[in-house]
C-alpha cells in the first residue's frame, strides 16, 4: 500500500504483497478450463491499470480510459479465447474490482481486496473443488493481510510519526501473522467439521458428516469413484461441479424427473474394479448430425437440448434410447456400444439429442447376439462362484432376462441396505463384503449395480454397468428444464436386447437413486475416513489416532473449550505497587464504610461523581451533617493533601461514619407534630 | 468514580465478517452445502482466533501520573508511567485520555510487557474548566486481526485542575484603580502618575496629553500613557449568583469569561505587587486574602470548581472587610448586575463584564 506519512513503509509493503498474493492465489484457484488465461488477463489488466493511475487524473479521463481498455480487452478475449461458460461469466464480474483495489492500495483496499479475493476463491472452489495447497496458502496470506492492515490502521489512528512506528515493526507483525495462521487454519477445519454436526432440513436421517474428499481435496458427491472406475477414460472420475448439465426439451415440455443421462459404461467386470473394456472409437463423419441408430416405429422421437458447463467438458450425455445427436462439431463415437465423447480441448457447445422412451421389452425379446463379442458375459478372474450361485438359488433367479432382473432386484433390496459407505466385512473384496458380510450389509448404487451385473452374467445374461446422471433438479430459472450436477451421479445396469439397444435396469432402490448427500458415519458412530483402507479391512494405528482426533465432536469440544477459556472470569490484577499511597489505605476503607452508611440512608453516590459533587448533592438536600462533611475533608486531606492519617483524623473520619450510620433513610424523616402548639 | 473495566466488541470489519459467517453458516445448515460450509469455516476461523487471542486484561494496567494544573485550552505534555499487570504482554494499544485528548490522536504503544514500567508522553489540552480527583485513561487495542476491539478504562487518582482560561483585560479595567489613585501612599514617596508608554493620539482626545517632544521627533502626534501606583490591597467580589428567577444552566459564556477575568485580574494585581481580598459570593461564600502563591493557588482551584448558584441575599457582614478598601472590582459572573451591595460599597467600584448585558 502506498505508505502515508504515519505508516511504516515496511509494513505497508508487506500488506501490499500479502494482498497481491491473496489475489494471485484466488485467481490460481479458478479452473483453467473455465477461465482461460486470455479471459483472466482481459478482466484483470484494465482494473489494475486503472488502479495504478495517479489519483490526480481527471475522473472523466479515468472513466473513458477504463471503458476503452475494458472494451478492447473483452473483445480481444472473445476473439481469441472463445466464449465463457455461464457460471464463469457470472464470476468474472468480481475480477475487475479485485484487480483495481489490489493495484490501488489505498487505506480501505486491504479489507475490500481480501473480501473480493475470498469471493473469487469460493467461485473456484464451487467450480473446481478444493485445492488444499492453494487454500492453505490463501489462508496464510489472508492472515498476513488482516494482521498488517490491523497494524496499519492502528498507526493511522495514532498518527504517530513515521520514524517512531517504523522502528522494528515489520518483523513482529510478520511473525505474529505467521503464528496466527496455523490456529486460523485449525479453527477453520474445526468449524467446518462441527457445522456438519448440525441436523439440517436438507439431510434425511440422523447421521451427519460431509462428503468424502479425494486426494486433491475435491468433494465427491453422488457416485463415489473410490470404488475404482478407472477404465482409463474414467467415466465419472473427472465430473465435478454442482452444475454440470442443463437439459430442456425442444417442445417446452418438462423434462421427466426420472431421466437417465449416460456418460459412459463399464463392461470389464471386477470384484473391486470395473473397467470400460474395449472401445472401437471413430470420428463421427458428419459435423452437424450423427445418427446412433434408427428410431423404432412404436414410439415418437423426443428431442432434448443439453447445455454443458465447464465441469462436463468433453463429456457427451445421452439418454437411453438415443437415436441422433446434433450440434457437436467434433465427436468421437462407438455406435455399437453407444459410447460418445469429445476430444480434449473441444468447444463447450450445446447440442441436441433425440431419443425414444420405449416401453419395457417383451418377455420373449432375445438378447443382442453381439453381446458375447462385446465382452458383456465375462466374469472376474478368480471369482468364487459358489456363494453367488447360492444367493441366486435362494432368490430363485432364472435365466429369462425379465424374471432374473426382477428377482435380483427384490433379493438385493431384501438382502442389502443402501448407504453411502463402503461395505465393511471380513472379505477381501468390497463386493463380497456387500453381499456376504455378516450383519449389516450396506453399499451404494455402484455396489448394487455391480452385484446385479455379476449375478446376471452368472445366469448367462449379458449386461454392463452404465454410469452417468440421474434425476436432476428442476431449474428454477427456466421452467421445465432440469439441472444435473455431480451430486446426481448414478450407476445402473444395462442389458442389450436385440433391436432395442441397451435397456436400463436399475437395481438401486428407487427412493435412493441420485440421493444427494452421502453420510460418513455408520450407525456405530465410527468415521469412515478412507474407503480404500476400510475396504482392505486394516487400519494403521496412526490412521486410527488421526480418525479419533478429527472426530467432529472432539473438535467441537476443543473449540468450545478455547472460547470458554477466554470468557472465564479472570481474577483481580496483580498489583505489585499500589497507586494508592499506603498511608491512605485505611482512610479509604473508612471512607468506604462511610459511603456504605450513606447509601443505606438513601444517598448512594452515582457512578462518575467525585466526592465534591457528592458532598454538594448532600448539602443541597440538607443531608450533610457537619461530622460527615468533616470526614470528607479529612479524607481529601489525607488522600491528596499529603497530611498524615493520624489518630485525630482517624477519629474524625470514624465519627463521620457513626453519624452517617445513625442517619434515617431519606423520606423517612419524622413528620412534624401537627398538634404541637395547639395545647 | 469510574470503575476500571474492560470490554470486547466487534469492529466494523468484524461485524461484516460475522454477518457473512452467519449467512454462510445458515446456508450450510439449510442446504447442507459443502461449499457454504467451507465458506462459513473460513470466515469464522479468523473471528474465533481473534476472539480467543484477544487481550482481555488491559484494565489491569496501572497508570502513574503526577498532579497537574492547566488552563482551559492550553496544550500540555503529560508524562505517564504505565505498568501492565496482565500475564501476557499487551500489544498495539492506543492510549488516550478522553477528557484531554479530544483533538489529539491517541498514542500507540507497541508493546506493554508485564510488570515493566513504560514511560510515555501524551499531548493533551483540557477544554473544560474542572477539578477532578481521578483521571480516566482508555486503552484500546485491535490486536491481532482487528475483528474485535478491546477497550479498557483505567483510572488513576490524581489531582487535575483546569483553571479558567485567562481573558485579556481592557485598559479601562487595568487602569481603573490608577485613575482613581493619584497619590501612592503606601510604597513609594514619589507622587503622581508614572509614565508607562506612548501611544497614537486620537482626534477626540484631550490634547493636553500629547507628548510634545516625541511628537515632534517622529512627526506624529503621540500621547503618553501613564498609570498610577496601586494601593496595597484591592478588593474583588466574584458574584456567582444568578439573578432571581433565572435558570442556572444559562449564561455559561458569560460565566466562564468572568471566571477567566477574575483569574487574569488577580494575576495582574499580583504582578503589580498588590494583595487582593477576594470574596466569592456563592452558596457558601468564601473569602481569600491573596498575598502569595499559596492563596492564589487556592483561589484558582476554587475557580476551577465554581458553578453558578441560585440567587440569595448576601449576608451584610461579608462586606465588612471590603468596606475598608479604597477600590473594589465586582465581577457579576452569574449576570446579577443589579446587586444592591454594589451601591453599598462606599468607595470606587469597577464592574467587570458589565458589557455582556
Short mmCIF file of C-alpha atoms in Angstrom, two decimals, chain A residues 111 115 118 121-122 125-126 130 135 138 143 146-147 149-151 154-155 157-159 165 169 173 176 180 183-184 187-188 191-192 195-196 198-203 209-211 219 221 242 516-517 559 562-563 566-567 570-577 579 605-610 612 616 619 629 636 639-640, chain B residues 1-4 13 16 20 25 28-46 48-49 51-53 56-57 59-64 83-87 91-92 94 103-108 110 114-115 131-134 140 142-147 155-159 284 305:
data_model
loop_
_atom_site.label_atom_id
_atom_site.label_comp_id
_atom_site.label_asym_id
_atom_site.label_seq_id
_atom_site.Cartn_x
_atom_site.Cartn_y
_atom_site.Cartn_z
CA UNK A 111 -10.12 -5.34 3.65
CA UNK A 115 -13.16 -9.89 0.68
CA UNK A 118 -12.24 -14.60 -0.90
CA UNK A 121 -11.56 -18.26 -4.15
CA UNK A 122 -15.03 -19.56 -3.36
CA UNK A 125 -13.96 -23.99 -5.04
CA UNK A 126 -17.52 -24.23 -6.31
CA UNK A 130 -10.92 -27.63 -3.03
CA UNK A 135 -6.45 -22.86 0.13
CA UNK A 138 -4.52 -18.37 0.76
CA UNK A 143 -3.90 -13.85 7.94
CA UNK A 146 -5.54 -8.99 8.19
CA UNK A 147 -2.64 -8.58 10.57
CA UNK A 149 -3.97 -3.94 7.85
CA UNK A 150 -4.81 -4.01 11.55
CA UNK A 151 -1.35 -2.71 12.37
CA UNK A 154 -3.52 1.46 14.49
CA UNK A 155 -0.64 3.51 13.14
CA UNK A 157 -5.27 6.32 14.14
CA UNK A 158 -2.40 7.22 16.40
CA UNK A 159 -0.86 9.47 13.78
CA UNK A 165 6.34 3.42 14.22
CA UNK A 169 7.65 -3.21 13.49
CA UNK A 173 3.98 -8.10 12.51
CA UNK A 176 2.61 -12.69 14.64
CA UNK A 180 -1.78 -16.85 13.83
CA UNK A 183 -4.59 -21.55 14.60
CA UNK A 184 -6.73 -19.98 11.90
CA UNK A 187 -10.10 -23.29 13.58
CA UNK A 188 -11.40 -23.33 10.02
CA UNK A 191 -15.62 -25.18 12.35
CA UNK A 192 -16.08 -26.91 9.01
CA UNK A 195 -21.05 -27.35 11.31
CA UNK A 196 -21.68 -30.71 9.72
CA UNK A 198 -25.93 -29.79 12.98
CA UNK A 199 -29.11 -31.50 11.95
CA UNK A 200 -30.19 -29.97 8.70
CA UNK A 201 -33.51 -29.95 6.90
CA UNK A 202 -31.76 -30.94 3.69
CA UNK A 203 -30.37 -34.19 5.00
CA UNK A 209 -20.95 -35.57 8.05
CA UNK A 210 -19.59 -34.29 4.87
CA UNK A 211 -18.96 -35.79 1.57
CA UNK A 219 -15.58 -33.25 -2.70
CA UNK A 221 -20.72 -36.19 -4.20
CA UNK A 242 -22.73 -28.78 -8.70
CA UNK A 516 -27.94 -36.01 -2.73
CA UNK A 517 -25.55 -36.40 0.13
CA UNK A 559 -13.43 -25.15 20.00
CA UNK A 562 -10.89 -22.46 23.64
CA UNK A 563 -13.67 -19.89 23.56
CA UNK A 566 -11.21 -16.77 27.17
CA UNK A 567 -14.58 -15.95 28.65
CA UNK A 570 -10.37 -13.51 35.46
CA UNK A 571 -9.10 -12.70 38.87
CA UNK A 572 -8.04 -9.29 40.04
CA UNK A 573 -4.92 -7.75 38.71
CA UNK A 574 -1.65 -8.46 40.38
CA UNK A 575 -0.78 -5.18 41.95
CA UNK A 576 2.86 -5.08 42.82
CA UNK A 577 2.90 -1.37 43.51
CA UNK A 579 -1.20 3.52 43.16
CA UNK A 605 -23.11 8.02 45.20
CA UNK A 606 -23.65 7.83 41.49
CA UNK A 607 -21.00 6.40 39.21
CA UNK A 608 -18.78 9.16 37.95
CA UNK A 609 -19.46 11.53 40.83
CA UNK A 610 -16.47 12.89 42.64
CA UNK A 612 -17.02 17.00 45.96
CA UNK A 616 -22.61 19.24 47.21
CA UNK A 619 -25.66 19.67 51.10
CA UNK A 629 -18.61 17.00 55.96
CA UNK A 636 -9.25 14.60 51.00
CA UNK A 639 -5.54 11.33 50.17
CA UNK A 640 -4.41 14.33 48.20
CA UNK B 1 -15.63 7.37 40.23
CA UNK B 2 -15.07 5.37 37.10
CA UNK B 3 -14.52 1.70 37.63
CA UNK B 4 -11.66 0.05 35.78
CA UNK B 13 -14.81 -5.18 9.86
CA UNK B 16 -19.20 -7.59 8.35
CA UNK B 20 -21.12 -13.12 6.32
CA UNK B 25 -23.43 -20.97 8.16
CA UNK B 28 -24.67 -24.51 5.00
CA UNK B 29 -27.23 -25.59 7.55
CA UNK B 30 -30.23 -25.17 5.33
CA UNK B 31 -28.74 -26.55 2.17
CA UNK B 32 -26.22 -28.93 3.67
CA UNK B 33 -23.86 -27.50 1.12
CA UNK B 34 -20.18 -28.25 1.31
CA UNK B 35 -19.09 -25.02 -0.30
CA UNK B 36 -21.20 -22.93 2.05
CA UNK B 37 -19.78 -24.89 4.96
CA UNK B 38 -16.27 -24.22 3.74
CA UNK B 39 -17.05 -20.53 3.32
CA UNK B 40 -18.51 -20.37 6.82
CA UNK B 41 -15.48 -22.11 8.25
CA UNK B 42 -13.01 -19.83 6.51
CA UNK B 43 -14.93 -16.78 7.64
CA UNK B 44 -15.43 -17.99 11.19
CA UNK B 45 -11.83 -19.02 11.72
CA UNK B 46 -10.32 -15.51 11.98
CA UNK B 48 -12.59 -17.37 16.57
CA UNK B 49 -8.84 -16.85 16.60
CA UNK B 51 -11.62 -13.59 19.89
CA UNK B 52 -9.51 -16.20 21.66
CA UNK B 53 -6.25 -14.31 21.22
CA UNK B 56 -8.62 -9.09 27.99
CA UNK B 57 -6.61 -7.74 30.89
CA UNK B 59 -7.63 -2.80 32.55
CA UNK B 60 -5.04 -4.43 34.76
CA UNK B 61 -2.71 -1.69 33.69
CA UNK B 62 -1.57 0.83 36.26
CA UNK B 63 -1.06 4.39 35.22
CA UNK B 64 1.08 6.65 37.33
CA UNK B 83 2.77 -0.84 34.33
CA UNK B 84 0.86 -3.70 32.79
CA UNK B 85 -0.15 -6.29 35.37
CA UNK B 86 -1.55 -8.86 32.96
CA UNK B 87 0.06 -12.18 32.31
CA UNK B 91 0.27 -5.27 22.18
CA UNK B 92 -0.54 -2.35 19.95
CA UNK B 94 -3.85 3.02 21.74
CA UNK B 103 -8.47 16.84 19.43
CA UNK B 104 -5.30 14.87 19.85
CA UNK B 105 -4.68 11.41 18.40
CA UNK B 106 -4.14 8.53 20.79
CA UNK B 107 -0.68 7.29 21.46
CA UNK B 108 0.33 3.94 20.01
CA UNK B 110 3.70 -1.12 20.51
CA UNK B 114 4.13 -7.48 32.06
CA UNK B 115 5.30 -5.76 35.24
CA UNK B 131 -11.17 19.97 39.18
CA UNK B 132 -11.08 16.20 39.16
CA UNK B 133 -9.52 13.87 41.64
CA UNK B 134 -9.04 10.99 39.31
CA UNK B 140 -7.85 0.28 23.15
CA UNK B 142 -7.49 -4.34 17.96
CA UNK B 143 -4.58 -6.74 18.07
CA UNK B 144 -4.22 -9.17 16.33
CA UNK B 145 -6.70 -9.21 13.44
CA UNK B 146 -8.85 -6.13 14.08
CA UNK B 147 -12.10 -8.09 14.07
CA UNK B 155 -8.46 5.13 36.41
CA UNK B 156 -5.78 6.75 38.46
CA UNK B 157 -6.18 9.02 41.46
CA UNK B 158 -4.51 12.24 40.50
CA UNK B 159 -5.40 15.85 41.10
CA UNK B 284 -21.18 29.05 50.68
CA UNK B 305 -14.68 24.12 40.75
#
